[in-house]
PDB file of C-alpha atoms in Angstrom:
ATOM      1  CA  ALA A   1      59.691 223.942 -34.275  1.00 60.00           C
ATOM      2  CA  ARG A   2      61.467 220.952 -32.781  1.00 60.00           C
ATOM      3  CA  PRO A   3      65.157 220.130 -32.624  1.00 62.00           C
ATOM      4  CA  VAL A   4      66.183 216.684 -33.914  1.00 62.00           C
ATOM      5  CA  THR A   5      69.529 215.219 -33.001  1.00 56.00           C
ATOM      6  CA  PRO A   6      70.996 213.569 -36.092  1.00 52.00           C
ATOM      7  CA  PRO A   7      71.991 209.926 -35.969  1.00 51.00           C
ATOM      8  CA  ALA A   8      75.694 209.234 -36.177  1.00 49.00           C
ATOM      9  CA  ALA A   9      76.015 209.116 -39.980  1.00 54.00           C
ATOM     10  CA  GLY A  10      77.512 211.573 -42.390  1.00 57.00           C
ATOM     11  CA  LEU A  11      76.834 212.649 -45.934  1.00 59.00           C
ATOM     12  CA  THR A  12      78.616 209.656 -47.481  1.00 56.00           C
ATOM     13  CA  ASP A  13      76.311 207.341 -45.528  1.00 56.00           C
ATOM     14  CA  SER A  14      73.280 209.111 -47.038  1.00 55.00           C
ATOM     15  CA  LEU A  15      74.358 209.650 -50.591  1.00 58.00           C
ATOM     16  CA  ALA A  16      76.104 207.644 -53.249  1.00 51.00           C
ATOM     17  CA  GLU A  17      76.179 210.319 -55.920  1.00 62.00           C
ATOM     18  CA  PRO A  18      79.592 212.090 -55.921  1.00 62.00           C
ATOM     19  CA  ASP A  19      78.290 215.132 -57.813  1.00 67.00           C
ATOM     20  CA  VAL A  20      75.620 215.796 -55.150  1.00 67.00           C
ATOM     21  CA  LEU A  21      78.196 215.278 -52.378  1.00 66.00           C
ATOM     22  CA  ASP A  22      80.496 217.818 -54.051  1.00 69.00           C
ATOM     23  CA  ALA A  23      77.676 220.367 -54.442  1.00 70.00           C
ATOM     24  CA  LEU A  24      76.645 219.965 -50.807  1.00 68.00           C
ATOM     25  CA  ARG A  25      80.178 220.439 -49.546  1.00 66.00           C
ATOM     26  CA  ARG A  26      80.600 223.557 -51.729  1.00 67.00           C
ATOM     27  CA  ALA A  27      77.360 224.958 -50.333  1.00 66.00           C
ATOM     28  CA  GLN A  28      78.743 224.679 -46.755  1.00 60.00           C
ATOM     29  CA  ALA A  29      81.484 227.282 -47.308  1.00 56.00           C
ATOM     30  CA  PRO A  30      81.491 230.112 -46.705  1.00 58.00           C
ATOM     31  CA  PRO A  31      78.814 230.197 -43.964  1.00 68.00           C
ATOM     32  CA  PRO A  32      75.957 230.523 -43.599  1.00 82.00           C
ATOM     33  CA  LEU A  33      74.678 227.375 -45.264  1.00 83.00           C
ATOM     34  CA  ARG A  34      71.589 228.252 -47.355  1.00 87.00           C
ATOM     35  CA  LEU A  35      70.385 225.245 -49.267  1.00 86.00           C
ATOM     36  CA  VAL A  36      67.286 224.302 -51.270  1.00 87.00           C
ATOM     37  CA  LEU A  37      66.960 220.569 -51.719  1.00 87.00           C
ATOM     38  CA  HIS A  38      64.687 219.679 -54.621  1.00 84.00           C
ATOM     39  CA  GLY A  39      63.499 216.189 -55.533  1.00 84.00           C
ATOM     40  CA  PRO A  40      60.550 213.798 -55.565  1.00 83.00           C
ATOM     41  CA  HIS A  41      59.017 212.305 -52.442  1.00 80.00           C
ATOM     42  CA  GLY A  42      61.320 209.586 -51.194  1.00 77.00           C
ATOM     43  CA  ALA A  43      64.494 211.191 -52.569  1.00 80.00           C
ATOM     44  CA  GLY A  44      65.952 211.536 -49.075  1.00 79.00           C
ATOM     45  CA  LYS A  45      65.855 215.323 -48.621  1.00 84.00           C
ATOM     46  CA  TYR A  46      65.261 215.046 -44.867  1.00 84.00           C
ATOM     47  CA  ASP A  47      67.958 212.428 -44.493  1.00 80.00           C
ATOM     48  CA  VAL A  48      70.428 214.657 -46.376  1.00 81.00           C
ATOM     49  CA  ALA A  49      69.539 217.545 -44.037  1.00 84.00           C
ATOM     50  CA  LEU A  50      70.121 215.305 -40.962  1.00 82.00           C
ATOM     51  CA  ALA A  51      73.501 214.227 -42.362  1.00 79.00           C
ATOM     52  CA  LEU A  52      74.458 217.862 -43.023  1.00 81.00           C
ATOM     53  CA  ALA A  53      73.505 218.773 -39.470  1.00 82.00           C
ATOM     54  CA  HIS A  54      75.633 215.889 -38.246  1.00 79.00           C
ATOM     55  CA  GLU A  55      78.648 217.032 -40.269  1.00 77.00           C
ATOM     56  CA  LEU A  56      78.148 220.584 -38.927  1.00 79.00           C
ATOM     57  CA  GLY A  57      77.879 219.334 -35.335  1.00 81.00           C
ATOM     58  CA  SER A  58      74.343 220.712 -35.060  1.00 84.00           C
ATOM     59  CA  ALA A  59      70.874 219.503 -34.294  1.00 86.00           C
ATOM     60  CA  LEU A  60      68.342 219.892 -37.082  1.00 87.00           C
ATOM     61  CA  LEU A  61      65.552 222.309 -36.107  1.00 90.00           C
ATOM     62  CA  VAL A  62      62.453 221.171 -37.997  1.00 91.00           C
ATOM     63  CA  VAL A  63      60.249 224.250 -38.649  1.00 91.00           C
ATOM     64  CA  ASP A  64      56.772 223.812 -40.159  1.00 90.00           C
ATOM     65  CA  VAL A  65      55.950 227.120 -41.906  1.00 89.00           C
ATOM     66  CA  ARG A  66      52.400 226.213 -42.947  1.00 86.00           C
ATOM     67  CA  GLY A  67      50.691 227.515 -39.846  1.00 84.00           C
ATOM     68  CA  TRP A  68      52.130 231.030 -39.982  1.00 86.00           C
ATOM     69  CA  ALA A  69      49.163 233.335 -40.547  1.00 79.00           C
ATOM     70  CA  ASP A  70      50.446 236.541 -42.167  1.00 84.00           C
ATOM     71  CA  ALA A  71      53.539 238.573 -43.030  1.00 86.00           C
ATOM     72  CA  ALA A  72      53.995 239.856 -39.509  1.00 90.00           C
ATOM     73  CA  GLU A  73      53.895 236.375 -37.999  1.00 91.00           C
ATOM     74  CA  VAL A  74      56.211 235.011 -40.721  1.00 90.00           C
ATOM     75  CA  ARG A  75      58.767 237.733 -39.946  1.00 91.00           C
ATOM     76  CA  ALA A  76      58.485 237.224 -36.162  1.00 93.00           C
ATOM     77  CA  GLN A  77      58.854 233.427 -36.471  1.00 92.00           C
ATOM     78  CA  ILE A  78      61.887 233.666 -38.784  1.00 92.00           C
ATOM     79  CA  GLN A  79      63.524 236.049 -36.263  1.00 92.00           C
ATOM     80  CA  ARG A  80      62.698 233.586 -33.490  1.00 92.00           C
ATOM     81  CA  VAL A  81      64.207 230.700 -35.484  1.00 92.00           C
ATOM     82  CA  HIS A  82      67.274 232.813 -36.143  1.00 91.00           C
ATOM     83  CA  ARG A  83      67.754 233.599 -32.442  1.00 91.00           C
ATOM     84  CA  GLY A  84      67.391 229.923 -31.503  1.00 89.00           C
ATOM     85  CA  ALA A  85      69.704 228.776 -34.279  1.00 89.00           C
ATOM     86  CA  ALA A  86      72.381 231.291 -33.204  1.00 89.00           C
ATOM     87  CA  LEU A  87      71.985 230.518 -29.461  1.00 90.00           C
ATOM     88  CA  PHE A  88      71.916 226.692 -29.711  1.00 89.00           C
ATOM     89  CA  GLY A  89      73.766 226.070 -32.970  1.00 87.00           C
ATOM     90  CA  TRP A  90      70.727 224.490 -34.714  1.00 89.00           C
ATOM     91  CA  LEU A  91      70.410 224.120 -38.468  1.00 89.00           C
ATOM     92  CA  PRO A  92      66.829 225.110 -39.393  1.00 92.00           C
ATOM     93  CA  TYR A  93      65.012 222.765 -41.786  1.00 92.00           C
ATOM     94  CA  LEU A  94      62.048 224.658 -43.285  1.00 91.00           C
ATOM     95  CA  HIS A  95      59.168 222.246 -43.881  1.00 85.00           C
ATOM     96  CA  GLY A  96      55.815 222.962 -45.555  1.00 84.00           C
ATOM     97  CA  VAL A  97      57.046 225.611 -48.009  1.00 85.00           C
ATOM     98  CA  GLN A  98      55.548 223.633 -50.911  1.00 80.00           C
ATOM     99  CA  ALA A  99      52.044 224.243 -49.540  1.00 79.00           C
ATOM    100  CA  LEU A 100      52.723 227.966 -49.641  1.00 78.00           C
ATOM    101  CA  MET A 101      53.988 227.747 -53.242  1.00 76.00           C
ATOM    102  CA  GLN A 102      50.901 225.860 -54.331  1.00 76.00           C
ATOM    103  CA  GLY A 103      48.210 227.981 -52.738  1.00 74.00           C
ATOM    104  CA  GLU A 104      49.424 230.938 -50.759  1.00 74.00           C
ATOM    105  CA  PRO A 105      51.758 233.090 -52.814  1.00 79.00           C
ATOM    106  CA  GLN A 106      51.475 236.067 -50.420  1.00 82.00           C
ATOM    107  CA  ARG A 107      52.795 234.030 -47.418  1.00 83.00           C
ATOM    108  CA  LEU A 108      55.495 232.552 -49.692  1.00 83.00           C
ATOM    109  CA  ARG A 109      56.560 236.098 -50.621  1.00 85.00           C
ATOM    110  CA  SER A 110      56.544 237.028 -46.909  1.00 88.00           C
ATOM    111  CA  LEU A 111      58.723 234.016 -46.138  1.00 89.00           C
ATOM    112  CA  LEU A 112      61.219 234.905 -48.915  1.00 88.00           C
ATOM    113  CA  ASP A 113      61.348 238.519 -47.709  1.00 90.00           C
ATOM    114  CA  ALA A 114      61.847 237.485 -44.057  1.00 91.00           C
ATOM    115  CA  LEU A 115      64.661 235.080 -44.992  1.00 91.00           C
ATOM    116  CA  ALA A 116      66.298 237.774 -47.141  1.00 89.00           C
ATOM    117  CA  GLU A 117      66.213 240.163 -44.110  1.00 89.00           C
ATOM    118  CA  GLU A 118      68.190 237.622 -42.035  1.00 89.00           C
ATOM    119  CA  PRO A 119      71.277 237.103 -44.249  1.00 88.00           C
ATOM    120  CA  SER A 120      73.288 235.368 -41.470  1.00 88.00           C
ATOM    121  CA  LEU A 121      70.614 232.692 -40.931  1.00 89.00           C
ATOM    122  CA  GLY A 122      71.562 229.391 -42.448  1.00 88.00           C
ATOM    123  CA  PHE A 123      68.802 226.943 -43.385  1.00 90.00           C
ATOM    124  CA  VAL A 124      67.844 223.905 -45.429  1.00 89.00           C
ATOM    125  CA  LEU A 125      64.617 224.170 -47.363  1.00 88.00           C
ATOM    126  CA  ALA A 126      63.105 221.021 -48.960  1.00 86.00           C
ATOM    127  CA  MET A 127      60.797 220.984 -51.966  1.00 83.00           C
ATOM    128  CA  ALA A 128      59.208 218.220 -54.008  1.00 78.00           C
ATOM    129  CA  ALA A 129      57.857 220.785 -56.486  1.00 70.00           C
ATOM    130  CA  VAL A 130      60.018 222.796 -58.791  1.00 69.00           C
ATOM    131  CA  TRP A 131      61.693 225.653 -56.841  1.00 71.00           C
ATOM    132  CA  PRO A 132      62.468 228.450 -59.235  1.00 74.00           C
ATOM    133  CA  GLN A 133      66.184 229.274 -59.465  1.00 75.00           C
ATOM    134  CA  ALA A 134      65.241 232.966 -59.089  1.00 76.00           C
ATOM    135  CA  HIS A 135      63.909 232.289 -55.556  1.00 78.00           C
ATOM    136  CA  ALA A 136      67.118 230.438 -54.630  1.00 78.00           C
ATOM    137  CA  ALA A 137      69.249 233.256 -56.051  1.00 79.00           C
ATOM    138  CA  ALA A 138      67.224 235.899 -54.175  1.00 80.00           C
ATOM    139  CA  LEU A 139      68.040 234.070 -50.925  1.00 82.00           C
ATOM    140  CA  SER A 140      71.693 233.423 -51.826  1.00 82.00           C
ATOM    141  CA  ALA A 141      70.847 229.768 -51.572  1.00 83.00           C
ATOM    142  CA  THR A 142      72.334 226.840 -53.433  1.00 80.00           C
ATOM    143  CA  ARG A 143      69.709 224.661 -55.190  1.00 81.00           C
ATOM    144  CA  ILE A 144      70.523 220.949 -55.388  1.00 81.00           C
ATOM    145  CA  GLU A 145      68.342 218.457 -57.191  1.00 81.00           C
ATOM    146  CA  LEU A 146      68.110 214.959 -55.742  1.00 80.00           C
ATOM    147  CA  GLY A 147      66.890 212.219 -58.013  1.00 78.00           C
ATOM    148  CA  PHE A 148      64.828 209.291 -56.905  1.00 74.00           C
ATOM    149  CA  PRO A 149      67.252 206.988 -55.103  1.00 69.00           C
ATOM    150  CA  SER A 150      68.468 203.656 -56.486  1.00 72.00           C
ATOM    151  CA  ALA A 151      67.299 200.503 -54.689  1.00 75.00           C
ATOM    152  CA  GLU A 152      70.610 200.399 -52.802  1.00 74.00           C
ATOM    153  CA  ARG A 153      70.418 204.035 -51.716  1.00 68.00           C
ATOM    154  CA  ARG A 154      66.706 203.685 -50.865  1.00 68.00           C
ATOM    155  CA  ALA A 155      67.580 200.759 -48.576  1.00 72.00           C
ATOM    156  CA  ARG A 156      70.322 202.829 -46.920  1.00 68.00           C
ATOM    157  CA  LEU A 157      67.877 205.689 -46.426  1.00 62.00           C
ATOM    158  CA  TRP A 158      65.247 203.428 -44.911  1.00 64.00           C
ATOM    159  CA  ARG A 159      67.809 201.969 -42.460  1.00 66.00           C
ATOM    160  CA  ARG A 160      68.733 205.491 -41.425  1.00 60.00           C
ATOM    161  CA  ALA A 161      65.062 206.413 -41.069  1.00 56.00           C
ATOM    162  CA  GLY A 162      64.554 203.372 -38.887  1.00 57.00           C
ATOM    163  CA  ALA A 163      67.482 204.436 -36.695  1.00 56.00           C
ATOM    164  CA  ALA A 164      66.044 207.959 -36.474  1.00 51.00           C
ATOM    165  CA  ARG A 165      62.651 206.789 -35.237  1.00 46.00           C
ATOM    166  CA  GLY A 166      64.006 206.667 -31.683  1.00 44.00           C
ATOM    167  CA  VAL A 167      65.204 210.251 -32.036  1.00 42.00           C
ATOM    168  CA  VAL A 168      63.065 213.146 -30.709  1.00 38.00           C
ATOM    169  CA  GLY A 169      61.076 214.666 -33.548  1.00 41.00           C
ATOM    170  CA  GLY A 170      60.943 211.587 -35.783  1.00 40.00           C
ATOM    171  CA  ARG A 171      61.047 211.904 -39.534  1.00 43.00           C
ATOM    172  CA  GLY A 172      60.420 214.732 -42.011  1.00 43.00           C
ATOM    173  CA  GLY A 173      58.322 214.241 -45.068  1.00 42.00           C
ATOM    174  CA  VAL A 174      58.856 216.611 -47.934  1.00 40.00           C
TER     175      VAL A 174
END
């Protein structure tokens, strides 16, 4: 896990679609924020998560879940992420969940169970593959679909990514 300080840009700098902006703002209240961002590679899920962290006054804590070995480790790591998020005000960004969906359903189930056991933990989870609404509902998470960005939005996202390269932790990738 690594904290990433968001660049000074908000949601409106990352998104042009008013319906997505409205859905994101609705998902922020009441706390905790539990959000599943779904969309193709290049849709800007990581950039949206950075913008959300900025609006919340938080750093984004990028957490790669792929290396967690079993249910016990998944549970221990989620508890550790929760403690760090509570202590430092981080917004966890769960990365690598798609790999669990595609080949490791037992670890995915362990992750879902561990997140359900920590109801006060807010997070952003990013998926390129279809994330079943039932999973989002089980986590009390809002599922938002991001389409592939227009040329204008893609240019804006790339400018933001370039600005973020100097930031500790670099860029996401789901």
